[in-house]
mmCIF file of C-alpha atoms in Angstrom:
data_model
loop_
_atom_site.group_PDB
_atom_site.id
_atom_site.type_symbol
_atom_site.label_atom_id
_atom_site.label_comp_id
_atom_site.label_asym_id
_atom_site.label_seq_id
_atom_site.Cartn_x
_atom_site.Cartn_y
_atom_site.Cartn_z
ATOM 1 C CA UNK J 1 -4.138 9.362 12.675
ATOM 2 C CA UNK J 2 -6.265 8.295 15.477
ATOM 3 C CA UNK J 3 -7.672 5.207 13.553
ATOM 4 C CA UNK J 4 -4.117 4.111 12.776
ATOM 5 C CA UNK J 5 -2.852 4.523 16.318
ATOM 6 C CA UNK J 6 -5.807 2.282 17.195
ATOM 7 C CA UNK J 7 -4.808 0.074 14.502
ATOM 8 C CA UNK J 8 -1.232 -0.515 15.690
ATOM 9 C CA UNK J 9 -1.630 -0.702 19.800
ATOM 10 C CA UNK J 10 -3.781 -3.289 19.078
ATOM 11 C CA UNK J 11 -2.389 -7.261 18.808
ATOM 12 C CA UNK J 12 -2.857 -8.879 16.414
ATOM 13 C CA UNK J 13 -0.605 -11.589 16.009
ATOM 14 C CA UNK J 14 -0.775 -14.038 13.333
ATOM 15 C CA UNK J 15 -4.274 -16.218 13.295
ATOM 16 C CA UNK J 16 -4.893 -13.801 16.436
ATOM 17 C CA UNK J 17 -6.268 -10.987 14.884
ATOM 18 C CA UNK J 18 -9.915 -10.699 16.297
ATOM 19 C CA UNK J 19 -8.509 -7.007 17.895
ATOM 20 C CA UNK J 20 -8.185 -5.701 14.529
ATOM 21 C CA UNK J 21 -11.196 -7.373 12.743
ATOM 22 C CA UNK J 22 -13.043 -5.139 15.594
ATOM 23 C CA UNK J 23 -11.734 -2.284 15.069
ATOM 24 C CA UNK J 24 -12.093 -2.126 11.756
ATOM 25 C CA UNK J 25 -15.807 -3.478 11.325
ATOM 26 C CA UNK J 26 -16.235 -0.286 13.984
ATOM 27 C CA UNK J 27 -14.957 1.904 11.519
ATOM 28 C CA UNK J 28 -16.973 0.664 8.644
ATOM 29 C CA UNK J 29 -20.105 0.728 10.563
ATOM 30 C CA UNK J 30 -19.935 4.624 10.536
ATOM 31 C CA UNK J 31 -19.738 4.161 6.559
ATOM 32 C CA UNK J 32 -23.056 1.931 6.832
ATOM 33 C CA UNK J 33 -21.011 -1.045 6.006
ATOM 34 C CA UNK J 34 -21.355 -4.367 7.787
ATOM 35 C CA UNK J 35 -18.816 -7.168 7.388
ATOM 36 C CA UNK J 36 -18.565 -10.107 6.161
ATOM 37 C CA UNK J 37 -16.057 -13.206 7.070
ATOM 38 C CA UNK J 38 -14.991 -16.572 6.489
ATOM 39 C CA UNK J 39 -14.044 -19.250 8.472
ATOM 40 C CA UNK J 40 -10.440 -18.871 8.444
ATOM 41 C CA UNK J 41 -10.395 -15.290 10.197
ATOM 42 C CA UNK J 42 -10.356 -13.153 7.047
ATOM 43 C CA UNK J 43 -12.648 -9.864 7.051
ATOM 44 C CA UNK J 44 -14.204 -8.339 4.143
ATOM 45 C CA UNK J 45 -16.440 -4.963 3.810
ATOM 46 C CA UNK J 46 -17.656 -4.116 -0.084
ATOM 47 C CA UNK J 47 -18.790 -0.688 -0.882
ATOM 48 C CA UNK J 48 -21.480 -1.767 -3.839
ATOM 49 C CA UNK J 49 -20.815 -0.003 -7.569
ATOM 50 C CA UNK J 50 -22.459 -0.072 -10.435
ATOM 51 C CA UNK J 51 -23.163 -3.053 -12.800
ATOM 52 C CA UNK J 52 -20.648 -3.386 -15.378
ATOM 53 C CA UNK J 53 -17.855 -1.583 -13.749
ATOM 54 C CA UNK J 54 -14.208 -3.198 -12.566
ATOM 55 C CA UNK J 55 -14.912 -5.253 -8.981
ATOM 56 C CA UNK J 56 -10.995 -3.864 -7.359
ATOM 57 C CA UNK J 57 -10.169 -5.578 -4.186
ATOM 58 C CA UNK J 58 -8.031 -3.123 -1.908
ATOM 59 C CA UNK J 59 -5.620 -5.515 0.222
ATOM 60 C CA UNK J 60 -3.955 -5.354 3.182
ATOM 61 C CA UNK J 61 -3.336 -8.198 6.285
ATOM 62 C CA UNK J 62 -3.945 -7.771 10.002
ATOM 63 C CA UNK J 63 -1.591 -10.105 11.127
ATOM 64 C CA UNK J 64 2.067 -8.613 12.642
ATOM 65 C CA UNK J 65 5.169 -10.780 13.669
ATOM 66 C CA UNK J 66 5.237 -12.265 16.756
ATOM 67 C CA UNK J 67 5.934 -14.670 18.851
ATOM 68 C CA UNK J 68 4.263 -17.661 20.111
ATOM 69 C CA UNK J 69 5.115 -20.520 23.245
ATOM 70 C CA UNK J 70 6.882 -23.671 22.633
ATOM 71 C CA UNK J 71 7.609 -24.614 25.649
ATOM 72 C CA UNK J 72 8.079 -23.278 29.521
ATOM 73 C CA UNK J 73 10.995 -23.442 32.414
ATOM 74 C CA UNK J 74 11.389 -25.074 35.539
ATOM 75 C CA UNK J 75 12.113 -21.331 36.548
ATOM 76 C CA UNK J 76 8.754 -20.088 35.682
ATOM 77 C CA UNK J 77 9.376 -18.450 31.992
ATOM 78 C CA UNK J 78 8.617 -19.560 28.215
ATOM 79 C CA UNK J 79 9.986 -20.608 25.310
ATOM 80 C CA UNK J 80 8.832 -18.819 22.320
ATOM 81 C CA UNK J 81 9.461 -19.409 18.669
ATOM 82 C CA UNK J 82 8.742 -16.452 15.967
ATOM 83 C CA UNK J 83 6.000 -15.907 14.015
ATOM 84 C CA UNK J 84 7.338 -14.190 10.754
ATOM 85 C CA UNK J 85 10.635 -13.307 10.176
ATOM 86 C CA UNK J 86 12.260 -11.384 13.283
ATOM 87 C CA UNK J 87 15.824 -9.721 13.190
ATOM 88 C CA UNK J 88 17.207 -12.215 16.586
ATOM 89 C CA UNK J 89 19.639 -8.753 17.598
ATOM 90 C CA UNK J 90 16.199 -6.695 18.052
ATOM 91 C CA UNK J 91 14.743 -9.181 20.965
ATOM 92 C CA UNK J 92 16.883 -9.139 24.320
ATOM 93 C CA UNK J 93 15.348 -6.910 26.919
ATOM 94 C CA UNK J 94 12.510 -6.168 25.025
ATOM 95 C CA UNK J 95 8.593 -5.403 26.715
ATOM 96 C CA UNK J 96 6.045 -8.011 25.083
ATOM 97 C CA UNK J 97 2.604 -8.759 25.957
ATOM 98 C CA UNK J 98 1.487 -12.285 26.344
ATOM 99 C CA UNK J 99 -2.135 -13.897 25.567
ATOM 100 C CA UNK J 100 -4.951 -12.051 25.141
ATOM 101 C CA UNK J 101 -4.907 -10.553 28.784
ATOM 102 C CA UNK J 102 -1.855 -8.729 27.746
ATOM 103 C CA UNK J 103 0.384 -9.975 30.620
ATOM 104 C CA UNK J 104 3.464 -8.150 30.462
ATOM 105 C CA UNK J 105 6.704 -9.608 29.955
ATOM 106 C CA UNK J 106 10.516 -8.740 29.297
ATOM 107 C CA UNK J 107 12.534 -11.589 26.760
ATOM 108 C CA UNK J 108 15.383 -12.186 28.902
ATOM 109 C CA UNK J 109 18.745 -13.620 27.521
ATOM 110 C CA UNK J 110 21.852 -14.943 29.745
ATOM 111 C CA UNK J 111 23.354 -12.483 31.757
ATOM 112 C CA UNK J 112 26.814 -11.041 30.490
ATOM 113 C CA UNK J 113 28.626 -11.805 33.611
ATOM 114 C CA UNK J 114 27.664 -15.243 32.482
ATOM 115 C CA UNK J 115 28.792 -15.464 29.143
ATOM 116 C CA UNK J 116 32.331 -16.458 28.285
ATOM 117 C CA UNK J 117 34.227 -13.986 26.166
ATOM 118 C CA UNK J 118 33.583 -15.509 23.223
ATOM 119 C CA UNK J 119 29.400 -15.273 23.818
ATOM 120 C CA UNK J 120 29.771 -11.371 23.509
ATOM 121 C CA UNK J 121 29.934 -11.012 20.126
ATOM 122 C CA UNK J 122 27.317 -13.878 19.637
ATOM 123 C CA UNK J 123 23.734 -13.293 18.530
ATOM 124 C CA UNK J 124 21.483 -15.170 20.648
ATOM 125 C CA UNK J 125 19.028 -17.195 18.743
ATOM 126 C CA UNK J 126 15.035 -16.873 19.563
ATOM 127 C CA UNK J 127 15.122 -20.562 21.006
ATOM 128 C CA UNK J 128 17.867 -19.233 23.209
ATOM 129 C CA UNK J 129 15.863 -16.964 24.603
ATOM 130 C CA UNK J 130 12.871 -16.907 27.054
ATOM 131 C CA UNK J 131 10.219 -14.598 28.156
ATOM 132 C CA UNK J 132 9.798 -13.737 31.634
ATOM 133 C CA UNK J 133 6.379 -12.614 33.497
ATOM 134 C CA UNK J 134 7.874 -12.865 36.960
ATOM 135 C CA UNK J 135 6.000 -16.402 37.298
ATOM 136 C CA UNK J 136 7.728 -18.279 39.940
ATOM 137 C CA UNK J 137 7.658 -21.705 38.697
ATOM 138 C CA UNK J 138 6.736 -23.854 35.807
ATOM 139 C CA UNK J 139 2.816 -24.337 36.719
ATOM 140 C CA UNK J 140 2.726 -20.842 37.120
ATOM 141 C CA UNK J 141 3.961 -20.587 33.393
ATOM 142 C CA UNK J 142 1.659 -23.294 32.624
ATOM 143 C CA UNK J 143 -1.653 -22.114 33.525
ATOM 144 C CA UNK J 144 -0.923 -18.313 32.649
ATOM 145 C CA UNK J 145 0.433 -18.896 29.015
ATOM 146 C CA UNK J 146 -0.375 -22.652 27.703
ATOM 147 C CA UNK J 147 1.453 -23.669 24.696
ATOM 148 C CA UNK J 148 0.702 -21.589 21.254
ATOM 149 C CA UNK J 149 -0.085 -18.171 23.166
ATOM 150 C CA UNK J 150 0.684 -15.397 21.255
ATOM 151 C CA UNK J 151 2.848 -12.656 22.306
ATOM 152 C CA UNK J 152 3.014 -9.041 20.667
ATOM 153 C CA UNK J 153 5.432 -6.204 21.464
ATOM 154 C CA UNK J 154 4.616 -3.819 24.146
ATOM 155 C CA UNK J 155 4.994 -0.652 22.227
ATOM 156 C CA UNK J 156 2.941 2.243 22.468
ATOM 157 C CA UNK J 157 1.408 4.634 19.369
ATOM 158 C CA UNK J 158 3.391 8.189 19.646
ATOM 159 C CA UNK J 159 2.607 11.234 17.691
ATOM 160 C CA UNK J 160 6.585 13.164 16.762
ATOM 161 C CA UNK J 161 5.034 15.305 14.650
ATOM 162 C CA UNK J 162 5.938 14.479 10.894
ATOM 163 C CA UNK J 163 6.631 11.266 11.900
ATOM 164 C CA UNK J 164 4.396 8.599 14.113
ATOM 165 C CA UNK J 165 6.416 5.931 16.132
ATOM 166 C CA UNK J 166 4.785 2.425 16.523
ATOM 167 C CA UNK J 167 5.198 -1.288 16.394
ATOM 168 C CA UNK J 168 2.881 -3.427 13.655
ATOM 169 C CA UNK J 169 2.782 -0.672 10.428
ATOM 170 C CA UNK J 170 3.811 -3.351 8.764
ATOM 171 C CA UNK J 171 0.891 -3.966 7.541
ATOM 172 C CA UNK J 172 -1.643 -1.720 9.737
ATOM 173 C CA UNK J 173 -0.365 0.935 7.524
ATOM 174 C CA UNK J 174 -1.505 -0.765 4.885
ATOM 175 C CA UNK J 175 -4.754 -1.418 6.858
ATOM 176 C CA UNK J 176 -5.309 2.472 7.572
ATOM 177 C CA UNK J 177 -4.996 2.933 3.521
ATOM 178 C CA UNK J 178 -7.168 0.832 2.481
ATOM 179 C CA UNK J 179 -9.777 2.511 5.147
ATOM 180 C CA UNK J 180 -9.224 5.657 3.764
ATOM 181 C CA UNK J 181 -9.816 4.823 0.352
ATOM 182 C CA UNK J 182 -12.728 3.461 0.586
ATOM 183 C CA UNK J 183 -14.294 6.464 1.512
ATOM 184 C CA UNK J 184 -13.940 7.567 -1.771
ATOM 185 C CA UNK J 185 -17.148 7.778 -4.419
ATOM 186 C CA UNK J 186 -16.477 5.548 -7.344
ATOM 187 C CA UNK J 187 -18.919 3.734 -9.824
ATOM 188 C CA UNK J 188 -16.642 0.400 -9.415
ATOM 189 C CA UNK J 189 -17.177 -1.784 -6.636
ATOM 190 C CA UNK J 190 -14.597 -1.939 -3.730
ATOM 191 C CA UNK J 191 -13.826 -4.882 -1.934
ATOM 192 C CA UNK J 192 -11.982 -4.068 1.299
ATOM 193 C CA UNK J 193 -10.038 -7.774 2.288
ATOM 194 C CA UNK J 194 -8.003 -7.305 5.319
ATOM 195 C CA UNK J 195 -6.160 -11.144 5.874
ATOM 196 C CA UNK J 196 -5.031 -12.910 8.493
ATOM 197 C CA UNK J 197 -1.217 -14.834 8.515
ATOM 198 C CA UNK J 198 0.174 -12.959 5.870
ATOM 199 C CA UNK J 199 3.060 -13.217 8.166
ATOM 200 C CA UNK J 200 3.555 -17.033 8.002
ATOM 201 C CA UNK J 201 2.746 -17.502 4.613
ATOM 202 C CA UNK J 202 0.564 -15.094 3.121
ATOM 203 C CA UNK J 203 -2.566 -17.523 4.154
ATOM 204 C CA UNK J 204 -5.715 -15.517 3.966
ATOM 205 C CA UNK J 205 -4.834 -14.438 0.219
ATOM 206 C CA UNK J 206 -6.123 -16.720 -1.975
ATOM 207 C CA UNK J 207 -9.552 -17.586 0.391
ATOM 208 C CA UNK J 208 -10.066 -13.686 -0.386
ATOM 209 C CA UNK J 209 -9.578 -13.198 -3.621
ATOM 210 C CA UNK J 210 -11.364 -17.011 -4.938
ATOM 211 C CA UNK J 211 -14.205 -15.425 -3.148
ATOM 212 C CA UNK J 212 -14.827 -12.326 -4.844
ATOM 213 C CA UNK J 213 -12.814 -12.775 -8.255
ATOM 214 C CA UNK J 214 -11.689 -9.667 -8.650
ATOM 215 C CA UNK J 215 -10.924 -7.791 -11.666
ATOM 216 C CA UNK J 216 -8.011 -6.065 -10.154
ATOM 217 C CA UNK J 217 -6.104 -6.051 -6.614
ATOM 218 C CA UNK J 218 -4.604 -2.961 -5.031
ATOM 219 C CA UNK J 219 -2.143 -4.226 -2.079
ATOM 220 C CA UNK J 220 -1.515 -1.523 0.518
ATOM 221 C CA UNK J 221 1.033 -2.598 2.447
ATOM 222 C CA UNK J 222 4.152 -1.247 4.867
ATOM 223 C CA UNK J 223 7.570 -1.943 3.658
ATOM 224 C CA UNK J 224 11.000 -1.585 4.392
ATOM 225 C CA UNK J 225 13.007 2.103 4.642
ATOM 226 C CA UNK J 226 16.697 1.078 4.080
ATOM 227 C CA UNK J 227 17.896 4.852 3.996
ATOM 228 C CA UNK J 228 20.640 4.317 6.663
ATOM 229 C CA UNK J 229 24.265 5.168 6.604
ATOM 230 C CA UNK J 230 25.480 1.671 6.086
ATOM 231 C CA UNK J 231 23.317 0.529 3.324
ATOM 232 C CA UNK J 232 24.866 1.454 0.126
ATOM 233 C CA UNK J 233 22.240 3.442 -2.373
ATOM 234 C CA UNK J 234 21.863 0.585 -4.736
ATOM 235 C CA UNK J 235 20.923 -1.905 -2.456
ATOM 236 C CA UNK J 236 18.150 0.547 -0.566
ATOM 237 C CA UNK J 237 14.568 -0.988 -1.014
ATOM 238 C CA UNK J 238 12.955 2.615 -0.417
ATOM 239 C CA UNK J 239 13.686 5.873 1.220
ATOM 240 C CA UNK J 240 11.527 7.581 3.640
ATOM 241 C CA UNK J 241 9.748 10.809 3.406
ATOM 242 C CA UNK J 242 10.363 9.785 -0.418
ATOM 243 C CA UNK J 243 6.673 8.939 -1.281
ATOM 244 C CA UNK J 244 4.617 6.032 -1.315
ATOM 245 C CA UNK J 245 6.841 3.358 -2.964
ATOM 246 C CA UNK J 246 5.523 1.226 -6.372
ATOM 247 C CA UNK J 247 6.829 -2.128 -7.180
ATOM 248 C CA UNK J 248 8.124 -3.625 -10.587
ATOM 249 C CA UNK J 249 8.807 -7.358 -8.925
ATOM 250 C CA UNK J 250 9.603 -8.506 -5.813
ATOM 251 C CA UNK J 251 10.189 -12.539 -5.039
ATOM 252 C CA UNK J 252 6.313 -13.229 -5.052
ATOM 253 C CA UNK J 253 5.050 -10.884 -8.376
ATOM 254 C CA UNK J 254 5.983 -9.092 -11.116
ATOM 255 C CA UNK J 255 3.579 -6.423 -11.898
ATOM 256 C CA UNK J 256 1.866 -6.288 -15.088
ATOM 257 C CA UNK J 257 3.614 -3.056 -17.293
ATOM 258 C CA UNK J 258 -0.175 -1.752 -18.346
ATOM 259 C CA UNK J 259 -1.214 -1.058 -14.735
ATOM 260 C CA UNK J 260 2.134 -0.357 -13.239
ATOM 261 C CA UNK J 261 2.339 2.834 -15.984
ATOM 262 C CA UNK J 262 -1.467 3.599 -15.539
ATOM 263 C CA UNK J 263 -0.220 3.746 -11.587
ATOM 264 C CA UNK J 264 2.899 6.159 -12.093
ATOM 265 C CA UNK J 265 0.380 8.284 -15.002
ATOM 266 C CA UNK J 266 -1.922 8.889 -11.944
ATOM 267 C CA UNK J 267 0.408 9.754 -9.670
ATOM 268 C CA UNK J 268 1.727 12.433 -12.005
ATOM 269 C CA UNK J 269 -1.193 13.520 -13.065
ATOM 270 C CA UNK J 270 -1.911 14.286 -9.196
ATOM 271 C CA UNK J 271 1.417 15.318 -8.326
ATOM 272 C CA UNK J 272 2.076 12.740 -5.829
ATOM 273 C CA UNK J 273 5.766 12.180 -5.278
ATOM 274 C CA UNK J 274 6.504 8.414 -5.825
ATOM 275 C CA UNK J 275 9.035 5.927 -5.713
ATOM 276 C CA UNK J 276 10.131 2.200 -6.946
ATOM 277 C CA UNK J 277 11.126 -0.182 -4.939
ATOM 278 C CA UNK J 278 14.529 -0.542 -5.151
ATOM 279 C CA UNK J 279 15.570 -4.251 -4.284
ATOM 280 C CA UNK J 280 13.929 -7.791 -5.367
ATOM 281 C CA UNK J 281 13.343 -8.489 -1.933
ATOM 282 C CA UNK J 282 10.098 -9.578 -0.159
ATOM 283 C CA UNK J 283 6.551 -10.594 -0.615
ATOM 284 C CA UNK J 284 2.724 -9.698 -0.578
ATOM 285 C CA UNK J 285 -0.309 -11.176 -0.551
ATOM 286 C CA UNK J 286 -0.306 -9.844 -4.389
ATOM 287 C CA UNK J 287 2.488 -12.897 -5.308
ATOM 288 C CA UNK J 288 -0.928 -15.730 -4.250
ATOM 289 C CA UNK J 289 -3.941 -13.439 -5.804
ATOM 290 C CA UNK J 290 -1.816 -13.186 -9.193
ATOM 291 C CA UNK J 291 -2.349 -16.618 -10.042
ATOM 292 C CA UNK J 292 -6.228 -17.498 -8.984
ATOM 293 C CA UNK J 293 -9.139 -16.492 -11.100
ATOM 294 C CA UNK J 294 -7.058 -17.656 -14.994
ATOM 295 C CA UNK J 295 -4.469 -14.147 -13.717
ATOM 296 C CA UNK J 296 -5.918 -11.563 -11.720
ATOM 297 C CA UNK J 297 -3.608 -8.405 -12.023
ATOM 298 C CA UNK J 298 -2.116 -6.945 -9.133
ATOM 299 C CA UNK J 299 -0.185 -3.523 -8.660
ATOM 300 C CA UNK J 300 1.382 -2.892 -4.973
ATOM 301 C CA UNK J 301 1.544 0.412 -3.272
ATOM 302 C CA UNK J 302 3.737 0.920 0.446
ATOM 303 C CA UNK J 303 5.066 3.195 2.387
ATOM 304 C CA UNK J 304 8.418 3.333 3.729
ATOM 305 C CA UNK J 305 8.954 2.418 7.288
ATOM 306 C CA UNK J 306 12.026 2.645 8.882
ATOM 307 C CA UNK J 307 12.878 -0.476 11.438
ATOM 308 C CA UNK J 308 9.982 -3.071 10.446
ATOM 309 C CA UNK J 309 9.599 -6.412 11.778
ATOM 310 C CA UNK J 310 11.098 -4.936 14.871
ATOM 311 C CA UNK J 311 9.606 -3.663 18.664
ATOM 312 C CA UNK J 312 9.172 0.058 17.263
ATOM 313 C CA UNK J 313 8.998 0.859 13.540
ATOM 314 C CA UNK J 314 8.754 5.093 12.530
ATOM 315 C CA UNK J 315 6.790 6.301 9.474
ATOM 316 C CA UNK J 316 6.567 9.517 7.910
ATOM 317 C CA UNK J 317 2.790 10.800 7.553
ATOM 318 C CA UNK J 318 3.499 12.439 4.559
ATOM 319 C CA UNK J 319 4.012 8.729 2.816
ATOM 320 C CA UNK J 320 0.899 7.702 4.814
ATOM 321 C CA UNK J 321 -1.447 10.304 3.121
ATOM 322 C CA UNK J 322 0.036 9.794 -0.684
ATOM 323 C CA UNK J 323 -0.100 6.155 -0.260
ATOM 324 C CA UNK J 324 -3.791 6.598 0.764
ATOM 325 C CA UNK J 325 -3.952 9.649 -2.024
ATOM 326 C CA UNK J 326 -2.233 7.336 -4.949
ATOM 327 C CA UNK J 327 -4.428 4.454 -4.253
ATOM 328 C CA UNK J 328 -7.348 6.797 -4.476
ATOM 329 C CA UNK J 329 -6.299 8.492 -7.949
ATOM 330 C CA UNK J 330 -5.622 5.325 -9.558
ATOM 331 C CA UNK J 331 -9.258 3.875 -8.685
ATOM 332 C CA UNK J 332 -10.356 7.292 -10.234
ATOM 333 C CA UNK J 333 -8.722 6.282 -13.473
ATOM 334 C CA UNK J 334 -10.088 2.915 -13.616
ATOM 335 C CA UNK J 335 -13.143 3.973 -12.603
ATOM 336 C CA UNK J 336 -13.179 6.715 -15.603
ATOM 337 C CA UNK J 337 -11.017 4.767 -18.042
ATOM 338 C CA UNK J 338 -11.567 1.135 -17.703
ATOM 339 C CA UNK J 339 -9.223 -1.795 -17.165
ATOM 340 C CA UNK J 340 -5.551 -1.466 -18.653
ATOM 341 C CA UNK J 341 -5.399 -3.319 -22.050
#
């Protein structure tokens, strides 16, 4: 897990993601694999197969939510606006880290003694709410965080055991699987595309996969545990310790049926426990690289996370490996089998 802790305790906020880009072309130098990039902040590493067999692009973005300035007080603190979608009731009080000389900060709210009665029960929008270094006017504000600086939570990697407790696995997770895949032996080619502002948009998609037309894309990515008491059963996207979770359709793909079966086949075959996603909900970088290259098929592999898009997010490491472990047996089968038909 060390790779993934120094995955997620690095920033890597949306078009900010130079942390992670480093960390992982240190990684792939070990495997004798240099990188390659483009101009909009995308990273690729390809692990060369043979002529003739499938070219499968294993995805996964950099890019967290975040928060960036708008705008700063005659007090000395800044306006921020989100970057991705954050749940407002997860922000008051919380440690951030501002710009890339990870200031520290607290997002501070108005105090309750004074709110009016009727503020109590009030969720306090992001524009609502500023971020304070302890700066103690506006110039100060000014010259330590100029407008568009990028601010991260301030949460720490921690080891519980079966579970690790971080901010960002949404998608370093994802990151950390494709990394692990790749050093697998296969005869097809493997295209490792890590993207930036997947976040925002799902930007760095189509730039990857225009760029090395794949035959197939495997999208790792971290997604939502909503195994909690108040969620009823049918309206739970995944649950954790469950498995690695497969998706039918979400709001940006519908899988193709071919390589959705050849997925759950392999993960029989291996005895990998597995689960679907249960809710239409969400998006990956798999809904923009469906449509380029005349249909480029797509299957999506996550693992559950409890509390994502949040300060601290928990995952299981037993979903970690068989994410990692199912993305690895599936390869094997196209690699022996060929493209679904």
């Amino acid at each position: 897990m060390e790779l993934l802790k120094k995955l997620c305790n690095a920033s890597g906020a949306p078009g900010d993601e130079s942390e992670i880009r480093q960390i992982l072309t240190d990684f792939y130098s070990q495997m004798g694999i240099t990188p390659t990039t483009d101009h909009v902040g995308n990273i690729f590493f390809v692990k060369e197969g043979k002529p003739g067999k499938p070219i499968i692009m294993l995805d996964a973005h950099m890019d967290e939510v975040a928060l960036q300035v708008t705008g700063h007080t005659s007090e000395g603190e800044l306006k921020v606006a989100q970057l991705g979608g954050i749940d407002d009731r997860v922000l008051a009080s919380k440690h951030v880290l501002v710009g890339k000389e990870k200031i520290r900060g607290v997002i501070g709210l108005k105090p309750i003694h004074n709110q009016k009665h009727e503020e109590w029960d009030v969720v306090t929008p992001t524009n609502a709410l500023v971020v304070d270094m302890g700066c103690k006017d506006k110039a100060g504000a000014e010259k330590t965080a100029p407008l568009g600086t990028t601010i991260v939570f301030d949460t720490e990697f921690e080891d519980w055991g079966e579970v690790v407790k971080a901010k960002s696995f949404d998608d370093r997770a994802g990151c950390w699987a494709v990394c692990k895949t790749m050093e697998m032996e296969t005869e097809c080619t493997l295209v490792g595309s890590f993207t930036f502002g997947e976040e925002i948009g799902m930007k760095g998609a189509v730039f990857a996969v225009r760029r090395f037309m794949p035959d197939l894309v495997v999208s790792l990515e971290g997604t939502s545990a909503g195994d909690m008491p108040e969620v009823p059963e049918h309206q739970n996207c995944a649950r954790f310790r469950y498995g690695p979770v497969i998706t039918f359709e979400d709001r940006s793909v519908i899988i193709p049926r071919n390589y959705r079966l050849l997925l759950e086949d392999a993960a029989q075959k291996n005895d990998i426990q597995y689960q679907y996603k249960g809710t239409v909900t969400g998006g990956t970088n798999a809904g923009r690289m469906q449509f380029e290259n005349g249909g480029t098929p797509c299957v999506v592999i996550a693992a559950p996370c409890r509390y994502i898009h949040s300060p601290v997010s928990l995952a299981a490491k037993s979903d970690l490996e068989a994410m990692a472990k199912l993305s690895k047996a599936f390869i094997q089968r196209v690699d022996k089998e060929g493209l679904p038909q």
